[in-house]
């Protein structure tokens, strides 16, 4: 069973995302921001996919992508950014940082799960 | 005769430049109208105006840095195939709240300094379900989950409200507006039809 790291500073968004992923059979590890996410990945085998918000305090999603890509186990792990941010320049920044994809909220549960399955192959 | 001098408007925040701001001589500041489905955030001493029936508006500001805003929304009802935490209603409401809160956080606001007031949620639309009540229930649950407390509210009842919100001070003024009831009902009906017929889904792009 694939494990997904879900990162969002909003408690209600974490709840909706975790519920959707767990209902589809995934295991979920939650983190509240980029710094928390880096703490969660340290000292454990790499997760199979990261699904992170962009606008977060302490460390945002794009910075998190850069930090994760610098880690040995995370060079090729899919990282999807899930955001209210629709600005094209922000999306380009995410792409340049090494994100795998960009999902604009409000997410559709079936499409989100479908995209994750596609990315996981 | 005494005249107030109308100053040039100060620049709007990024993302809100195209919003129409109208000089309000009575309140001696620029006013911005928030329509159903819309939201607006400012760091200027402006007045945000909206008229609510069963819709709700959250007025949120950072008490320390002088940035605040308002949204105006209702949840789509009756289209859901699912009745769980990821329902269309919850996801749409969450999106409306997050748009406002994220815009504040992007301006340097911090969650711990946010002051929240809520308005609206009247029983207006002539339907079997209490749409206003569902909207209020959602907002209260959302704010509890996000650990944001409500410092003031004027909600429920059966009459439309006109809300004036001054984000610089956090002051809000509410007036019952029975005379526009039919207009509010028609506007909200159009908005509800619109959100019920649109999928609650944003775009997905894979980079490789």
XYZ file of C-alpha atoms in Angstrom:
329
model
C 0.000 0.000 0.000
C 1.429 3.375 -1.000
C 2.128 5.981 1.661
C 1.412 9.654 0.945
C 2.750 12.625 2.899
C -0.016 15.277 3.004
C 1.161 18.774 3.937
C -1.244 21.650 4.629
C -1.447 24.338 7.324
C -5.262 24.199 7.306
C -6.639 21.544 9.668
C -9.902 21.204 7.746
C -8.057 20.811 4.431
C -5.800 18.118 5.969
C -8.911 16.324 7.178
C -10.581 16.409 3.726
C -7.428 15.314 1.902
C -6.598 12.545 4.389
C -10.167 11.255 4.300
C -10.104 11.168 0.481
C -6.745 9.388 0.313
C -7.498 6.883 3.089
C -10.859 6.064 1.451
C -8.902 5.198 -1.706
C -6.684 2.804 0.257
C -3.584 4.951 0.780
C -1.704 5.350 4.012
C -1.330 8.998 4.990
C 1.282 10.846 7.011
C 0.223 14.420 7.835
C 2.355 17.538 8.298
C 1.310 21.133 9.015
C 4.005 22.993 7.023
C 7.288 22.480 5.166
C 9.403 22.347 8.307
C 7.104 19.765 9.887
C 7.151 17.759 6.622
C 10.976 17.601 6.599
C 10.830 16.413 10.211
C 8.330 13.688 9.265
C 10.427 12.325 6.377
C 13.649 12.255 8.396
C 14.500 8.844 9.801
C 11.904 6.860 7.875
C 11.902 5.148 4.482
C 10.826 7.590 1.736
C 7.070 7.977 1.274
C 5.695 7.085 -2.178
C 4.261 10.523 -2.961
C 4.083 13.997 -1.441
C 0.936 16.139 -1.753
C 1.649 19.646 -0.433
C -0.110 22.989 -0.159
C 1.817 26.014 -1.516
C 1.022 28.905 0.844
C 2.093 27.822 4.313
C 3.896 29.537 7.201
C 7.466 28.614 8.245
C 8.249 26.905 4.934
C 5.978 27.049 1.896
C 5.297 24.206 -0.536
C 7.722 25.391 -3.221
C 10.604 25.651 -0.759
C 9.626 22.208 0.530
C 9.952 20.803 -3.014
C 13.495 22.266 -3.258
C 14.469 20.835 0.136
C 13.028 17.401 -0.659
C 14.726 17.261 -4.068
C 18.053 17.809 -2.297
C 17.500 14.655 -0.210
C 18.881 11.387 -1.575
C 15.614 9.436 -1.226
C 13.420 12.160 -2.736
C 15.074 12.974 -6.061
C 12.445 11.063 -8.054
C 9.486 10.751 -5.648
C 6.399 12.419 -7.165
C 5.515 15.720 -5.480
C 2.136 17.257 -6.292
C 1.307 20.794 -5.199
C -2.335 21.363 -4.194
C -3.197 25.038 -3.958
C -5.742 27.858 -4.258
C -2.998 29.659 -6.201
C -3.941 29.938 -9.886
C -1.217 32.472 -10.885
C 0.814 31.082 -13.830
C 4.115 32.507 -12.490
C 3.649 30.647 -9.203
C 2.985 27.442 -11.123
C 6.185 27.977 -13.140
C 8.067 28.476 -9.882
C 6.713 25.142 -8.635
C 7.700 23.428 -11.860
C 11.215 24.924 -11.752
C 11.609 23.781 -8.126
C 11.004 20.207 -9.282
C 7.317 19.582 -8.569
C 5.632 16.806 -10.552
C 2.263 18.503 -10.925
C 0.002 21.377 -9.931
C -3.560 20.864 -8.682
C -5.805 23.872 -8.140
C -8.349 23.742 -5.295
C -11.163 22.988 -4.821
C -9.971 19.473 -5.639
C -12.341 16.847 -6.997
C -11.821 13.660 -4.915
C -12.092 11.249 -7.873
C -9.762 13.349 -10.056
C -7.259 13.736 -7.217
C -7.131 9.987 -6.581
C -7.006 9.309 -10.347
C -4.075 11.691 -10.776
C -2.180 10.155 -7.854
C -2.680 6.630 -9.222
C -1.525 7.773 -12.665
C 1.601 9.424 -11.234
C 2.398 6.392 -9.087
C 2.081 4.230 -12.212
C -20.882 74.649 1.212
C -18.751 72.023 2.941
C -17.181 69.485 0.634
C -15.086 66.433 1.370
C -12.063 66.201 -0.878
C -11.852 62.921 -2.689
C -8.289 61.583 -2.522
C -6.852 59.318 -5.191
C -7.317 55.681 -4.219
C -4.239 54.030 -2.752
C -2.966 51.019 -4.693
C -4.961 47.813 -4.271
C -3.196 44.633 -3.184
C -1.906 42.256 -5.897
C -4.768 40.231 -7.343
C -7.370 42.862 -6.462
C -6.244 45.677 -8.814
C -9.217 45.272 -11.132
C -11.811 45.609 -8.374
C -14.031 48.645 -8.668
C -13.672 51.090 -5.775
C -16.225 53.842 -5.370
C -15.736 56.966 -3.256
C -18.283 57.048 -0.428
C -18.604 60.670 0.764
C -20.724 59.736 3.765
C -18.041 57.461 5.167
C -15.187 59.505 3.754
C -13.412 56.545 2.175
C -13.465 54.221 -0.808
C -16.028 51.415 -0.769
C -15.778 47.992 -2.402
C -18.816 45.812 -2.999
C -18.424 42.070 -2.397
C -20.725 39.992 -4.618
C -21.804 36.375 -4.031
C -18.817 34.094 -4.616
C -16.369 36.984 -4.300
C -13.790 38.073 -1.763
C -11.540 41.076 -1.266
C -8.548 41.852 0.915
C -7.043 45.275 1.592
C -4.434 47.069 3.653
C -6.108 50.444 3.007
C -8.691 52.134 5.212
C -11.555 51.129 2.931
C -15.155 50.078 3.498
C -16.307 46.628 2.334
C -20.011 46.385 1.583
C -22.251 43.427 0.968
C -25.906 42.431 1.138
C -26.636 38.974 2.530
C -29.680 36.765 2.587
C -28.974 33.108 3.254
C -25.356 33.613 2.167
C -22.702 34.157 4.799
C -19.812 36.609 4.890
C -16.712 36.140 7.009
C -14.930 39.384 7.887
C -11.382 38.635 8.971
C -8.453 40.895 9.807
C -5.039 40.688 11.380
C -5.305 42.958 14.417
C -1.567 43.727 14.379
C -0.687 44.596 10.783
C -3.757 46.386 9.409
C -4.817 43.950 6.699
C -8.320 42.539 6.452
C -10.981 41.291 4.109
C -14.374 39.802 3.486
C -15.825 36.903 1.524
C -19.438 36.156 0.568
C -20.610 32.656 -0.242
C -23.074 29.839 0.211
C -22.655 26.113 -0.161
C -24.020 24.232 -3.155
C -26.776 21.956 -1.866
C -28.602 18.945 -3.163
C -26.102 17.999 -5.879
C -23.910 15.856 -3.682
C -23.543 12.207 -4.375
C -21.543 11.961 -1.188
C -22.300 12.908 2.347
C -18.897 12.993 3.979
C -16.147 15.407 4.918
C -15.061 15.724 1.255
C -18.568 16.574 -0.029
C -19.030 19.247 -2.702
C -20.475 21.591 -0.071
C -17.532 21.205 2.280
C -14.944 21.531 -0.453
C -16.582 24.639 -1.928
C -16.994 26.282 1.491
C -13.456 25.387 2.428
C -12.224 26.941 -0.801
C -14.160 30.177 -0.134
C -12.714 30.464 3.371
C -9.203 29.487 2.335
C -9.119 32.042 -0.497
C -9.768 34.809 2.022
C -7.454 33.490 4.745
C -4.612 32.692 2.329
C -4.806 36.198 0.856
C -4.427 37.603 4.375
C -1.523 35.269 5.200
C 0.204 36.249 1.941
C 0.122 39.856 3.145
C 1.956 38.876 6.295
C -0.995 38.087 8.568
C -0.534 35.300 11.106
C -3.256 32.881 12.156
C -2.844 33.765 15.834
C -3.694 37.441 15.177
C -6.819 36.849 13.095
C -10.070 38.396 14.327
C -13.230 36.913 12.805
C -16.758 38.280 12.510
C -19.535 36.457 10.668
C -22.790 37.695 9.186
C -25.775 36.366 7.276
C -27.263 32.907 7.083
C -30.886 34.081 7.184
C -33.716 31.840 6.105
C -34.539 33.606 2.864
C -34.748 31.287 -0.107
C -38.135 29.750 -0.477
C -37.077 26.133 -0.261
C -37.694 23.191 2.043
C -34.204 23.240 3.495
C -32.753 25.948 5.702
C -29.894 26.931 3.394
C -28.850 29.833 5.632
C -28.660 27.471 8.599
C -26.463 25.005 6.664
C -24.144 27.832 5.622
C -23.792 28.964 9.236
C -23.231 25.420 10.429
C -20.409 25.039 7.914
C -18.696 28.322 8.848
C -18.845 27.572 12.569
C -17.418 24.082 12.108
C -14.709 25.363 9.774
C -13.631 28.091 12.203
C -13.601 25.626 15.108
C -11.442 23.197 13.090
C -9.073 26.043 12.213
C -8.998 27.203 15.857
C -10.284 30.664 14.922
C -12.816 32.153 17.314
C -15.691 34.438 16.353
C -15.536 37.803 18.161
C -18.865 39.107 16.839
C -21.737 37.955 14.660
C -25.142 38.909 13.404
C -26.670 35.799 11.889
C -29.815 33.734 11.147
C -33.300 35.277 11.318
C -35.466 35.847 8.264
C -34.399 39.248 6.917
C -31.622 40.253 4.524
C -28.770 42.319 5.964
C -26.544 45.028 4.604
C -23.075 44.775 6.142
C -20.472 47.536 6.168
C -17.045 46.318 7.306
C -14.053 48.524 8.048
C -11.017 46.219 8.045
C -8.616 48.889 9.330
C -10.501 49.127 12.653
C -12.473 45.869 12.555
C -15.701 47.800 13.036
C -18.821 46.415 11.337
C -22.255 47.938 10.912
C -25.295 45.845 10.072
C -28.698 46.997 8.931
C -31.798 44.877 8.192
C -32.982 45.608 4.663
C -36.458 44.142 4.233
C -37.114 46.293 1.172
C -34.591 44.440 -0.993
C -35.770 40.967 -0.020
C -37.036 40.029 -3.507
C -33.837 41.288 -5.130
C -31.627 39.375 -2.675
C -33.671 36.236 -3.181
C -33.307 36.468 -6.979
C -29.544 37.178 -6.781
C -28.919 34.281 -4.406
C -31.032 31.944 -6.503
C -28.886 32.770 -9.564
C -25.688 32.260 -7.567
C -26.949 28.947 -6.169
C -27.924 27.704 -9.652
C -24.493 28.699 -10.906
C -22.490 26.887 -8.204
C -24.758 23.851 -8.337
C -24.166 23.436 -12.042
C -20.417 23.916 -11.992
C -18.188 21.042 -10.935
C -16.374 21.741 -7.658
C -12.957 21.063 -9.186
C -9.876 23.066 -10.101
C -7.419 22.363 -12.924
C -4.798 19.654 -12.776
C -1.523 19.883 -14.691
C 1.218 17.291 -14.694
C 4.598 18.718 -15.678
C 6.127 15.613 -17.232
